[in-house]
Short mmCIF file of C-alpha atoms in Angstrom, two decimals:
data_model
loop_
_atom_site.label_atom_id
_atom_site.label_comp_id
_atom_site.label_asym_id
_atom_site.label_seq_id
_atom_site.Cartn_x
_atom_site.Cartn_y
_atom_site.Cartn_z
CA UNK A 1 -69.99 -111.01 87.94
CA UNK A 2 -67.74 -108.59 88.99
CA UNK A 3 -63.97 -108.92 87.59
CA UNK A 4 -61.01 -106.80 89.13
CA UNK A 5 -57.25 -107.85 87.71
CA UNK A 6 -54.38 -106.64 89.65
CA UNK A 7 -51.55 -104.87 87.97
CA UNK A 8 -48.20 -106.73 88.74
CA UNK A 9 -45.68 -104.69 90.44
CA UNK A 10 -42.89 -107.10 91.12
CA UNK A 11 -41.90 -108.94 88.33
CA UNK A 12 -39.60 -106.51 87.22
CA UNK A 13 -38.51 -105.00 90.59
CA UNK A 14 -34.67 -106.28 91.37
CA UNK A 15 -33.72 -107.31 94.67
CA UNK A 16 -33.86 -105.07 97.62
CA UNK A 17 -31.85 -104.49 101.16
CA UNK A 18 -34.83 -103.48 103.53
CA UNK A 19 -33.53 -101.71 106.53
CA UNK A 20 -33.90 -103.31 109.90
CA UNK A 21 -36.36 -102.00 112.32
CA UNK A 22 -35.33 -101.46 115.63
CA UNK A 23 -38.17 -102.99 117.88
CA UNK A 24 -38.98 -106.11 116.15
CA UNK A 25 -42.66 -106.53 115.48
CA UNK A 26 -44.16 -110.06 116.26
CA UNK A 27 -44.52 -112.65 113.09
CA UNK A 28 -47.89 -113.04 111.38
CA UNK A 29 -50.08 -114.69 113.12
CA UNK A 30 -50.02 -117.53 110.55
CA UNK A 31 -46.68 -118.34 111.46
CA UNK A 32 -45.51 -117.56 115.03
CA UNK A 33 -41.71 -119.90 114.87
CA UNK A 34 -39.15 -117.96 113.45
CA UNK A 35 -37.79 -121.40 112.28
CA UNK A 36 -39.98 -123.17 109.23
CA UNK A 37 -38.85 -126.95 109.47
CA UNK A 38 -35.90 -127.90 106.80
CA UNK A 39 -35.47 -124.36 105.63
CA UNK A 40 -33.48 -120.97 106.61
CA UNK A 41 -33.68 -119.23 110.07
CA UNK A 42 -34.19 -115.96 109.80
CA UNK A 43 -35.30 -113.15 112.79
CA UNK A 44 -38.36 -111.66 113.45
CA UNK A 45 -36.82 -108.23 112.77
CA UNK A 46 -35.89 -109.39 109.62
CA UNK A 47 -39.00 -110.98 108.48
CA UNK A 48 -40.24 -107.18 109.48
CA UNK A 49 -37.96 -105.28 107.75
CA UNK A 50 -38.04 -107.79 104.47
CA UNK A 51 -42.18 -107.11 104.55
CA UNK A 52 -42.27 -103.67 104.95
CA UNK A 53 -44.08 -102.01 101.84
CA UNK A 54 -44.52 -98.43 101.25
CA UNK A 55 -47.63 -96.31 102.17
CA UNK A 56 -50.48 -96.96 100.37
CA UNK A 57 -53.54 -94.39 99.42
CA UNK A 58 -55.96 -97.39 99.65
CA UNK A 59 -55.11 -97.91 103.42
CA UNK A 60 -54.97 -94.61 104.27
CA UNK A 61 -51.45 -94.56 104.43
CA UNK A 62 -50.31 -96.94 106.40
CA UNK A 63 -47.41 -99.45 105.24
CA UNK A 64 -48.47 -102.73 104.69
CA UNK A 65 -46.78 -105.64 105.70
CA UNK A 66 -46.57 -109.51 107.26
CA UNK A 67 -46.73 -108.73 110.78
CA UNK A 68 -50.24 -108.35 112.25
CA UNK A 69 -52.64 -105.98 110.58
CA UNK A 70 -54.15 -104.38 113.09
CA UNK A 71 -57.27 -103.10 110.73
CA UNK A 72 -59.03 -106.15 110.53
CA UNK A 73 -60.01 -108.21 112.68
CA UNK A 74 -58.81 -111.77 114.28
CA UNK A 75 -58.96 -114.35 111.98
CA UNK A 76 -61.26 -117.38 112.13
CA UNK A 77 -58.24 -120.25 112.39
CA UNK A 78 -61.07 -122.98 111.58
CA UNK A 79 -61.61 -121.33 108.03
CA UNK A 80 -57.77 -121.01 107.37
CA UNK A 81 -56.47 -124.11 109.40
CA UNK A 82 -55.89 -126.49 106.39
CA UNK A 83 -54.54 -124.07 103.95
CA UNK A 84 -51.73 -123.31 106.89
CA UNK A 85 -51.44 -127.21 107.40
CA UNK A 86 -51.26 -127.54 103.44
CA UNK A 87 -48.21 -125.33 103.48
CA UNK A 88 -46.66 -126.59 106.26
CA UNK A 89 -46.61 -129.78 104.26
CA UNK A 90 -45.16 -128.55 100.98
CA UNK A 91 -42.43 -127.16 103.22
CA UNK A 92 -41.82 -130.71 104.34
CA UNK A 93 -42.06 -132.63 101.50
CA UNK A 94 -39.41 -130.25 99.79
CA UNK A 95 -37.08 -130.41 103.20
CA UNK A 96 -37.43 -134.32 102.32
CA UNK A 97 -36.06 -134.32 98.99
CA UNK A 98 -33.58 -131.80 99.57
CA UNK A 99 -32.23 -133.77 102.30
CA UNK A 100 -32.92 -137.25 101.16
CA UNK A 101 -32.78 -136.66 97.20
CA UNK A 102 -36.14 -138.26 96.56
CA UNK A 103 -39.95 -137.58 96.77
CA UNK A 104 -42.17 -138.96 99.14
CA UNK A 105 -45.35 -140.33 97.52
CA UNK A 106 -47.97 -137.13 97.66
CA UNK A 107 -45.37 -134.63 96.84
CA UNK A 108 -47.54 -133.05 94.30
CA UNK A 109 -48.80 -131.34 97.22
CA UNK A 110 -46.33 -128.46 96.57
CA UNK A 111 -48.26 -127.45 93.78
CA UNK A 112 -52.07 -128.04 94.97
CA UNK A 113 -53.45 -124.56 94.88
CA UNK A 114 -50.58 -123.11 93.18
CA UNK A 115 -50.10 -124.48 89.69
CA UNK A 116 -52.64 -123.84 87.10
CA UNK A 117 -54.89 -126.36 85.74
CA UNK A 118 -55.16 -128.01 82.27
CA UNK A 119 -56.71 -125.72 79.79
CA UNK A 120 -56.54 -122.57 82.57
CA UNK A 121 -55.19 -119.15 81.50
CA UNK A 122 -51.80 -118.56 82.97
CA UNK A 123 -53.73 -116.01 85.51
CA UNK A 124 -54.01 -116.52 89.09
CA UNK A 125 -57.77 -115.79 89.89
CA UNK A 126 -59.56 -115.59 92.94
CA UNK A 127 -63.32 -115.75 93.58
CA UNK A 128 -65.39 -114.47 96.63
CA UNK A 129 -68.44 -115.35 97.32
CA UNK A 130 -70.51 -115.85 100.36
CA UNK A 131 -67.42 -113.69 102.41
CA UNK A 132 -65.50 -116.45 101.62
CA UNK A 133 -62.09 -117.06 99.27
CA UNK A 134 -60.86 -119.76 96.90
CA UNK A 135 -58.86 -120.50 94.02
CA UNK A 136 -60.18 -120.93 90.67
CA UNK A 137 -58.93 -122.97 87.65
CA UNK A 138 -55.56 -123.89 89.56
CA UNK A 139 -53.88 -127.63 90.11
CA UNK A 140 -55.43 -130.20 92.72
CA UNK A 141 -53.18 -132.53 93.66
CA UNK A 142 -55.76 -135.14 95.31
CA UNK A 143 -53.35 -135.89 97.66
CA UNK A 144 -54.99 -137.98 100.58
CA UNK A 145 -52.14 -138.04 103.03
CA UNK A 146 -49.94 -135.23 102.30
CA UNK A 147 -52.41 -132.56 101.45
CA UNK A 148 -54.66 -131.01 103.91
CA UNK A 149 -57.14 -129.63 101.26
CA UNK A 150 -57.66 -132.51 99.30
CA UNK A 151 -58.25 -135.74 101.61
CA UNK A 152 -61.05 -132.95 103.66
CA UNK A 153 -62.92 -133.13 100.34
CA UNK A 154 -62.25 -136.89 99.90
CA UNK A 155 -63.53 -137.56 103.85
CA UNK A 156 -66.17 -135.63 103.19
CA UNK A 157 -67.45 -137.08 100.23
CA UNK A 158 -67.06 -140.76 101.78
CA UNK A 159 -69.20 -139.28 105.14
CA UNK A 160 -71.86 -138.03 103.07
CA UNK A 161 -72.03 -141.53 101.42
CA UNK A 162 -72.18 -143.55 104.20
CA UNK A 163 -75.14 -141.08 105.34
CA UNK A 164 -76.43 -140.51 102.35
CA UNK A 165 -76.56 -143.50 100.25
CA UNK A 166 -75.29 -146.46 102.17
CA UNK A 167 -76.66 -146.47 105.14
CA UNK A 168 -80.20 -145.78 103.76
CA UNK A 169 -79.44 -148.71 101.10
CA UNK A 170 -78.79 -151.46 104.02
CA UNK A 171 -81.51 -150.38 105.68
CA UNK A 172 -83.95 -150.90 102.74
CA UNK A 173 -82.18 -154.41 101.93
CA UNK A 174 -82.67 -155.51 105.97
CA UNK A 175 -79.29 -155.52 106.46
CA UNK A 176 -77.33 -153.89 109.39
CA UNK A 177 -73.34 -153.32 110.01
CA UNK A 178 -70.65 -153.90 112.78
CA UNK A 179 -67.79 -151.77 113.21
CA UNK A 180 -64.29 -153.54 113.88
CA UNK A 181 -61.07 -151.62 114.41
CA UNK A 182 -57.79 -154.13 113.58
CA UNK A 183 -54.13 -153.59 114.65
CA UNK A 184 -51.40 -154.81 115.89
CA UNK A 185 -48.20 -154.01 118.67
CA UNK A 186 -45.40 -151.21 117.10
CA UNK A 187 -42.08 -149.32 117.86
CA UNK A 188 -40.69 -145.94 117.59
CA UNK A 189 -37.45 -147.00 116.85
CA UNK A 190 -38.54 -149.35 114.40
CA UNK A 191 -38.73 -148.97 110.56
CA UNK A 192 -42.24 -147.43 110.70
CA UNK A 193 -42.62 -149.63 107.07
CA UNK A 194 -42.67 -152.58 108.91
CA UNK A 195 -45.73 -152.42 110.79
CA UNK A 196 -47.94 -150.82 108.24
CA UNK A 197 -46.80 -153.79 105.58
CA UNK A 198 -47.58 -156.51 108.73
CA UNK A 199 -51.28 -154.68 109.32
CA UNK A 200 -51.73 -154.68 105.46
CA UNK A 201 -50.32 -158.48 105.07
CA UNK A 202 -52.13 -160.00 108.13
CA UNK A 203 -55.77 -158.32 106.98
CA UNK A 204 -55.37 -160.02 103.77
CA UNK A 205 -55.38 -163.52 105.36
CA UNK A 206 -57.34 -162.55 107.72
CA UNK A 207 -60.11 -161.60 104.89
CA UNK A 208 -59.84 -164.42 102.80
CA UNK A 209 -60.35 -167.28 106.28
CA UNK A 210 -63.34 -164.78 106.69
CA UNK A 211 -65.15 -165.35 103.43
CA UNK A 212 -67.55 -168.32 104.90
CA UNK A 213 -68.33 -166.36 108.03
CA UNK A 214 -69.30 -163.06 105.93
CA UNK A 215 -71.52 -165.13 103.63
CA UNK A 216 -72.96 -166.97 106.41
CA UNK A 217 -74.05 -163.83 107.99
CA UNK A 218 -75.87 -162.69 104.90
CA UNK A 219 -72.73 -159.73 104.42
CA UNK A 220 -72.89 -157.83 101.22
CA UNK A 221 -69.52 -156.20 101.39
CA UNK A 222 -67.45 -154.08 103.58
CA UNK A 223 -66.15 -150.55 103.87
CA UNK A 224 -63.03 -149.86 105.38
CA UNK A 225 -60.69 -147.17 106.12
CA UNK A 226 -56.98 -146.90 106.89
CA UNK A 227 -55.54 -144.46 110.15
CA UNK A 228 -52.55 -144.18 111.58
CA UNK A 229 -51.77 -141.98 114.37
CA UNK A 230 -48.34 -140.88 116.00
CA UNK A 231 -47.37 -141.34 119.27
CA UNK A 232 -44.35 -142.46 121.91
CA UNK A 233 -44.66 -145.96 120.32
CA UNK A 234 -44.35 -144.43 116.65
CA UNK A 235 -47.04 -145.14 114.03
CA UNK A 236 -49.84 -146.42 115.20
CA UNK A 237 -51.75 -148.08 111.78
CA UNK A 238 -54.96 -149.24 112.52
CA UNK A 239 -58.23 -150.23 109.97
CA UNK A 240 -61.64 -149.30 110.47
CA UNK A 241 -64.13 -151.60 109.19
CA UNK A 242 -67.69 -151.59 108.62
CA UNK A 243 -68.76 -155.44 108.10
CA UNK A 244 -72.34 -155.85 106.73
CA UNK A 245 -74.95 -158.30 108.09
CA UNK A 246 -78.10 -159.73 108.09
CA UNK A 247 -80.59 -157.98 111.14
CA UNK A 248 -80.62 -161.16 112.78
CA UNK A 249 -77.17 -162.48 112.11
CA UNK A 250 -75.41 -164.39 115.30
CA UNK A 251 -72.83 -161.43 116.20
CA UNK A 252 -71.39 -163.35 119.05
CA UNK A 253 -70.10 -166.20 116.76
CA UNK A 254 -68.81 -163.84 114.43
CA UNK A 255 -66.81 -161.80 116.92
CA UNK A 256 -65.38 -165.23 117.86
CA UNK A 257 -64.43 -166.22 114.89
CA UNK A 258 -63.33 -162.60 113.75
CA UNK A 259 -61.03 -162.40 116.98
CA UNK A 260 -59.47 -165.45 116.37
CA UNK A 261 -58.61 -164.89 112.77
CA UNK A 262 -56.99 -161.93 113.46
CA UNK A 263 -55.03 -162.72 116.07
CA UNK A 264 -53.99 -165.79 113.93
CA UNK A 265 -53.06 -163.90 110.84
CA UNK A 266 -50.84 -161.43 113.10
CA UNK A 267 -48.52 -164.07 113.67
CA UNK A 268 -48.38 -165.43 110.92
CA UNK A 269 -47.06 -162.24 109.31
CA UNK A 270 -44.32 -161.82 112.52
CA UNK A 271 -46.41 -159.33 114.53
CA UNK A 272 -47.67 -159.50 117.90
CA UNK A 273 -51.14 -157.96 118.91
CA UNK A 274 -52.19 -157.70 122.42
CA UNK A 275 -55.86 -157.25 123.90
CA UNK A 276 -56.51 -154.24 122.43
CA UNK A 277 -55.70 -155.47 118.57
CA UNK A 278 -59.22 -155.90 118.07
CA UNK A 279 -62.22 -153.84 118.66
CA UNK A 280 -65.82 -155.00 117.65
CA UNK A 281 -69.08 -153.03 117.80
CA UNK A 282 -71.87 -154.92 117.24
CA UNK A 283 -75.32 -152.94 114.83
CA UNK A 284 -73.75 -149.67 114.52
CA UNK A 285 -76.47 -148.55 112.57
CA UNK A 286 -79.87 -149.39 114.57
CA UNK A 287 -80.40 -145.83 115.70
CA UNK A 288 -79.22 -142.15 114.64
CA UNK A 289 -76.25 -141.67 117.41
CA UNK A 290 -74.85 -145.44 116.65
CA UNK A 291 -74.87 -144.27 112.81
CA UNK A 292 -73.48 -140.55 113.07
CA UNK A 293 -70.66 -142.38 115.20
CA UNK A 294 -69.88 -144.93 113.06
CA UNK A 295 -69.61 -142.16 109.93
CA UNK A 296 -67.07 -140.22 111.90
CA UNK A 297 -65.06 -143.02 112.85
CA UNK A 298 -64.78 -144.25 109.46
CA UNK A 299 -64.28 -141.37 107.59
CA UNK A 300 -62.62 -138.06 109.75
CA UNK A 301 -59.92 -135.94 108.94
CA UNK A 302 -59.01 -132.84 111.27
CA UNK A 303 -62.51 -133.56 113.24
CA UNK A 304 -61.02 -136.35 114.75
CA UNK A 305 -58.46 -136.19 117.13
CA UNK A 306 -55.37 -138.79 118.27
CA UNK A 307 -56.71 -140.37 121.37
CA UNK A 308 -53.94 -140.48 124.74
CA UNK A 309 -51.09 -139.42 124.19
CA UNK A 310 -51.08 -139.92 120.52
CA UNK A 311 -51.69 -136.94 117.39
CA UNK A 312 -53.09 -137.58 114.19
CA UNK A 313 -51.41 -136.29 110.87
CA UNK A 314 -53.33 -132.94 111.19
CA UNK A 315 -52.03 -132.31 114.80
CA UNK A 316 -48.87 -133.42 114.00
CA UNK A 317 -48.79 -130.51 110.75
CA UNK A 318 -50.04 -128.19 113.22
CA UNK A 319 -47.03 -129.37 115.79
CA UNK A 320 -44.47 -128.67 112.70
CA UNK A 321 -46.00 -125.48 111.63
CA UNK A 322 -45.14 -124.06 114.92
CA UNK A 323 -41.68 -125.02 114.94
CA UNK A 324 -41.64 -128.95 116.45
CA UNK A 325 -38.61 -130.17 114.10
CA UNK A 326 -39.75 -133.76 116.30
CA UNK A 327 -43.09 -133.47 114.75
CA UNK A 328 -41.84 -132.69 111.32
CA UNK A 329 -39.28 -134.87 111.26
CA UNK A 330 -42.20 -137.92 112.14
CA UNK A 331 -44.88 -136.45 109.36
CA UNK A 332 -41.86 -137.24 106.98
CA UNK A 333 -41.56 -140.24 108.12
CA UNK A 334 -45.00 -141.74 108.91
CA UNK A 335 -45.64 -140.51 105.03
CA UNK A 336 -42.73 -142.39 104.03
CA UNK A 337 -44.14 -145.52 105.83
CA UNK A 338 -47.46 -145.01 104.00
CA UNK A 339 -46.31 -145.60 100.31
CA UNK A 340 -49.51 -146.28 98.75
CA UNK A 341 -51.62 -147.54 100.96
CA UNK A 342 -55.26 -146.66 100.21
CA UNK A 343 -57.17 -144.48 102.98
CA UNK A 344 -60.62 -145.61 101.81
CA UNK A 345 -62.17 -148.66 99.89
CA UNK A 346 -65.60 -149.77 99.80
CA UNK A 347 -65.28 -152.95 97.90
CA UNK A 348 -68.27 -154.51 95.66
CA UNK A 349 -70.89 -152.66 98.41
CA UNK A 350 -71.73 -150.12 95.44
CA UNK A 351 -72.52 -152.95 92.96
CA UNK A 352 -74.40 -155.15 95.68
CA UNK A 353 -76.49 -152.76 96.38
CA UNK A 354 -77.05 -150.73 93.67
CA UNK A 355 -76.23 -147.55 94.61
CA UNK A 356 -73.50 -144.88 93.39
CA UNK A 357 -69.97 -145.80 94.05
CA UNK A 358 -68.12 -142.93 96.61
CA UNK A 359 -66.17 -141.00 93.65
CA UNK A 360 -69.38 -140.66 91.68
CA UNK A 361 -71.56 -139.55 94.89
CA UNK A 362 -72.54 -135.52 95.05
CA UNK A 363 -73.89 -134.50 98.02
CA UNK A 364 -75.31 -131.86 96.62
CA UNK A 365 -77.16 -133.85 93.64
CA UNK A 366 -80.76 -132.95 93.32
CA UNK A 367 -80.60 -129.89 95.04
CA UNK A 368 -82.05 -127.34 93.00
CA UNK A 369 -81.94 -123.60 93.84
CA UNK A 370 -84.15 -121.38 91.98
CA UNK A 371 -82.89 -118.18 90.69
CA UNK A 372 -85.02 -115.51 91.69
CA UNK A 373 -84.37 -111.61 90.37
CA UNK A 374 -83.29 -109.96 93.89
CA UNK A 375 -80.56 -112.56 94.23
CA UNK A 376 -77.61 -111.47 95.95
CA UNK A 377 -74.72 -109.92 93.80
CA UNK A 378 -72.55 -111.95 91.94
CA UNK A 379 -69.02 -113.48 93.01
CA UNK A 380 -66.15 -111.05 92.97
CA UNK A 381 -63.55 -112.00 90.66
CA UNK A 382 -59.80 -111.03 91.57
CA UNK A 383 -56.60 -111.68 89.01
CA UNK A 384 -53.50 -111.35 89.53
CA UNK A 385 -49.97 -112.30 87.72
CA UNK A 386 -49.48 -115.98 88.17
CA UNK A 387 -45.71 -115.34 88.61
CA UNK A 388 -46.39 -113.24 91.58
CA UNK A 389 -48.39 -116.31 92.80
CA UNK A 390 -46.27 -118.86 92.29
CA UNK A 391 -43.40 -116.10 93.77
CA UNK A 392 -45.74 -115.77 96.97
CA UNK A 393 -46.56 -119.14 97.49
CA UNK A 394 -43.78 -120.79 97.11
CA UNK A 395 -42.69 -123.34 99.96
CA UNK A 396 -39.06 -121.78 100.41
CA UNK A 397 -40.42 -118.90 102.07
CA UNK A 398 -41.66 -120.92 104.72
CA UNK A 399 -45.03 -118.52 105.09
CA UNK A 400 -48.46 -119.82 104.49
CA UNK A 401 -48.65 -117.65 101.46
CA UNK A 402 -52.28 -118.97 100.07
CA UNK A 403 -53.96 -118.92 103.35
CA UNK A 404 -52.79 -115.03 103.67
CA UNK A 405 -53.42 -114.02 100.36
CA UNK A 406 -57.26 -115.84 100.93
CA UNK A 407 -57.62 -114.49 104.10
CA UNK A 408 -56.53 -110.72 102.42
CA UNK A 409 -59.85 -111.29 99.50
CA UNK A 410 -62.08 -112.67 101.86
CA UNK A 411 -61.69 -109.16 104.01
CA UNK A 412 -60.29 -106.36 101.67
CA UNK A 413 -61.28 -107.52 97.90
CA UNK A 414 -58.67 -106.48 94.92
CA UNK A 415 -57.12 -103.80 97.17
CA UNK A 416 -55.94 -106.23 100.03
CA UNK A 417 -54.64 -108.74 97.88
CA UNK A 418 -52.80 -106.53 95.53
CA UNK A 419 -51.16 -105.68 98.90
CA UNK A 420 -50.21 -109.01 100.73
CA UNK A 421 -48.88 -110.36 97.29
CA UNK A 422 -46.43 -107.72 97.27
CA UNK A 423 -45.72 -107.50 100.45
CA UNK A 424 -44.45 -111.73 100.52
CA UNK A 425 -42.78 -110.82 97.23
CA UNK A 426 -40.57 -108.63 98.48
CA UNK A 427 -40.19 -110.63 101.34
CA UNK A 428 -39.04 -113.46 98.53
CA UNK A 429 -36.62 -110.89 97.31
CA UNK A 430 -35.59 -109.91 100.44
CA UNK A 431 -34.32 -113.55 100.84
CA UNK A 432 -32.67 -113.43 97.83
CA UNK A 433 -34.02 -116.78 96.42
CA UNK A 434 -32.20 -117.56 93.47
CA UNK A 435 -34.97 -119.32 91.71
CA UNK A 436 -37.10 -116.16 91.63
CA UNK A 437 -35.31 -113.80 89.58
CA UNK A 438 -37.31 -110.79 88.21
CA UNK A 439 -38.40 -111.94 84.74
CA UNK A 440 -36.10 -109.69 83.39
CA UNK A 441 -33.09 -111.82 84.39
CA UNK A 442 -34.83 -115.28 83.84
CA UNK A 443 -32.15 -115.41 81.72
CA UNK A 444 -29.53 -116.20 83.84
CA UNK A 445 -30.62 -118.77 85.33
CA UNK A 446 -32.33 -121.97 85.02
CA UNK A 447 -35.70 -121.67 84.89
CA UNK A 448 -37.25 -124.01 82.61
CA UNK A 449 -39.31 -126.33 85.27
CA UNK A 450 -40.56 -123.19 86.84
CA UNK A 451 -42.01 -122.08 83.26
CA UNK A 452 -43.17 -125.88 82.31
CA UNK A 453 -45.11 -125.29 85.89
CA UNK A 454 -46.91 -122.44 84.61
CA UNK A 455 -48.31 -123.99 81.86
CA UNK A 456 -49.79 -127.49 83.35
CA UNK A 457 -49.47 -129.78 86.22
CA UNK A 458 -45.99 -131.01 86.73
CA UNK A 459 -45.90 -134.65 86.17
CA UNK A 460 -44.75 -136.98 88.96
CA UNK A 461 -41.27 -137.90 87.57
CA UNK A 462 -40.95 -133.85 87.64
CA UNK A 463 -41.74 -132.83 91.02
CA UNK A 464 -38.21 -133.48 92.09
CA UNK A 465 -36.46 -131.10 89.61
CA UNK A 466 -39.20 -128.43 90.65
CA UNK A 467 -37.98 -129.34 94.65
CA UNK A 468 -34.71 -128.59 93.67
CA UNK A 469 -34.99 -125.36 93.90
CA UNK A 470 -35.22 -125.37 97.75
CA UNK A 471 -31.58 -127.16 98.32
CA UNK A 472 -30.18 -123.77 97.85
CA UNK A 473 -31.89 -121.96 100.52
CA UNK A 474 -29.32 -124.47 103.39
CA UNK A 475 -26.90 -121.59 102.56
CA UNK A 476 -29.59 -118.52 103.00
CA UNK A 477 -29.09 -116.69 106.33
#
């Protein structure tokens, strides 16, 4: 296993004035607004000027900046996508508490992939393997509606159950499943709370008048999933449910007495719900397109797209990251309307059926690889100082700074990294950002929460002090 650590070059550089350029160059291609939402404006020939880094040996000498780099080739936006999205949402949630003076639930996000883990040297490492880049031994928030990163690994782990191990479980037990979609009428210029507290409050009655009819049909338990979608009607909450059955169960009486239920419980709780409140799919799992369709619809993240005219949260991050204040401004607040609302629960279907439950399922368990002696070479390992990565990262810069700095192992190794990390440090000091003194004048100023975030996870009560830092930047120009 190869291991190559990067010398830190700007933790004792003091702030610079970078001359202008003349022609502005365009931004990177990570980032092509010249406005990040809730933070500082700033001009495209700044942004050039502040990234401009002297001539290198490695690159032949050529300087090395944040515009586009020419040498390599387009990137693959699939592969970088969510780190960019992940980003765009730390900028967010720290626009939120600066503006509001509170966190919205998930804020932790603005230290998934940047803070180091429990028990992890204060290092920032990188590994490559395979041609591709990730972070090892740093923070994951597990975020499932704020952060990108971590609700793809928790959709993915629920699609590979439902393939994997539920699926083949009812089939063995003679059972099949029906997949109902539940919601009710909203308003954009409603409290976007309100409707996602009615859909919550009218499934629970509606569950419990259901308990006969499920145990009549021979159900063993449900799995369901919570969306919501944005559109010109606002949030658009809506479940997903998989209801389990016997093969030969009387689905028309069901839907009946489903349908009614629902439609019941919505007014009961002060909603309305029109025709298309309620959606039922009778044996969604009799044949291989029926099943890989159900799986998506129940567990999706940026696969899945906002039908009409309306965007999920992923499309609406991507809106944002390009400069849409609008769509900014209603990620805020659809994650504001979410609270704590669970995006997946699978009930006692684990226990009934005795399989494993969704957090203990491994898609890759029993795979076994055998290790031969021509395998290929081992990961490349790539360290850097963790001060410069918490410096390059940070959300106040408004750049994508982990998706760039992944992108720069993935093609260049040690060399390219060394290079962009530099490069959006002295683009930090070219801002000024009085947070990120060199460590030579931590002194004057207050610093602690940045050091207490160097050493483990900030705990919830914390994140807000560690936001703080971004109020300043209002006055930045």
């Amino acid at each position: 296993m190869q291991s190559i650590s990067c010398a830190s070059t700007r933790a004792s550089t003091p702030f610079l004035d970078f001359p202008l350029p003349e022609s502005p160059d365009s931004l990177s291609r990570f980032d092509r607004s010249g406005t990040p939402f809730g933070q500082v404006r700033y001009s495209k020939a700044a942004l050039t000027g502040a990234a401009a880094a002297p001539a290198d040996a490695s690159t032949g000498g050529a300087a090395v900046g944040l515009g586009k780099n020419r040498d390599t080739p387009p990137c693959n936006p699939r592969q970088y996508r969510p780190y960019v999205r992940q980003a765009t949402a730390q900028r967010l949630v720290s626009g939120y508490w600066s503006n509001e003076g509170k966190n919205l639930r998930g804020s932790s996000v603005a230290g998934c992939g940047r803070w180091k883990a429990y028990g992890s040297a204060l290092i920032a490492q990188i590994v490559v393997e395979g041609g591709q880049a990730r972070m090892s031994g740093h923070f994951i928030c597990g975020c499932n509606w704020t952060c990108e990163m971590c609700a793809r690994a928790t959709v993915a782990r629920n699609r590979s159950w439902l393939r994997g191990a539920l699926f083949p479980a009812l089939k063995e037990h003679g059972k099949s499943g029906s997949l109902v979609t539940l919601t009710l009428a909203h308003s954009y210029d409603v409290d976007w709370a309100i409707p996602v507290a009615a859909l919550k409050a009218a499934y629970g009655l509606f569950d419990k008048r259901m308990a006969k009819v499920y145990k009549k049909a021979g159900s063993v338990g449900k799995f369901k999933a919570f969306e919501v979608t944005i559109g010109r009607n606002g949030i658009h909450p809506h479940f997903h449910i998989l209801v389990t059955h016997d093969d030969d169960a009387d689905l028309v009486a069901m839907e009946d007495a489903m349908r009614e239920a629902w439609y019941k419980a919505v007014i009961e709780v002060g909603g309305r719900c029109s025709d298309r409140g309620f959606d039922f799919r009778p044996n969604r799992l009799n044949d291989y397109a029926a099943k890989i369709e159900a799986s998506h619809e129940l567990s999706s993240q940026s696969t899945k797209q906002g039908r009409k005219n309306g965007k999920s949260l992923s499309q609406t991050l991507d809106a944002a990251g390009r400069g849409d204040l609008k769509a900014g401004a209603e990620w805020q607040r659809a994650i504001e309307a979410l609270g704590s609302t669970n995006r997946f629960h699978a009930g006692n279907l684990a226990k009934n059926l005795d399989i494993l439950t969704p957090s203990e399922w491994d898609d890759g368990a029993g795979d076994v690889e055998e290790v031969g002696l021509d395998d290929p070479e081992q990961p490349l390992i790539i360290e850097y100082s963790f001060e410069d990565h918490l410096k390059a990262t940070h959300p106040s810069l408004g750049r994508p700074g982990l998706a760039m700095i992944l992108r720069a192992a993935a093609r260049g190794g040690q060399a390219k990294v060394c290079l962009m990390v530099d490069a959006l440090c002295r683009y930090s000091d070219s801002k000024r950002v009085p947070t990120w003194a060199p460590t030579s004048e931590l002194s004057a100023l207050d610093s602690e929460i940045i050091n207490i975030a160097k050493l483990r996870p900030l705990a919830r009560e914390e994140v807000g002090e560690y936001l703080r830092v971004t109020r300043v930047l209002a006055a930045v120009k």
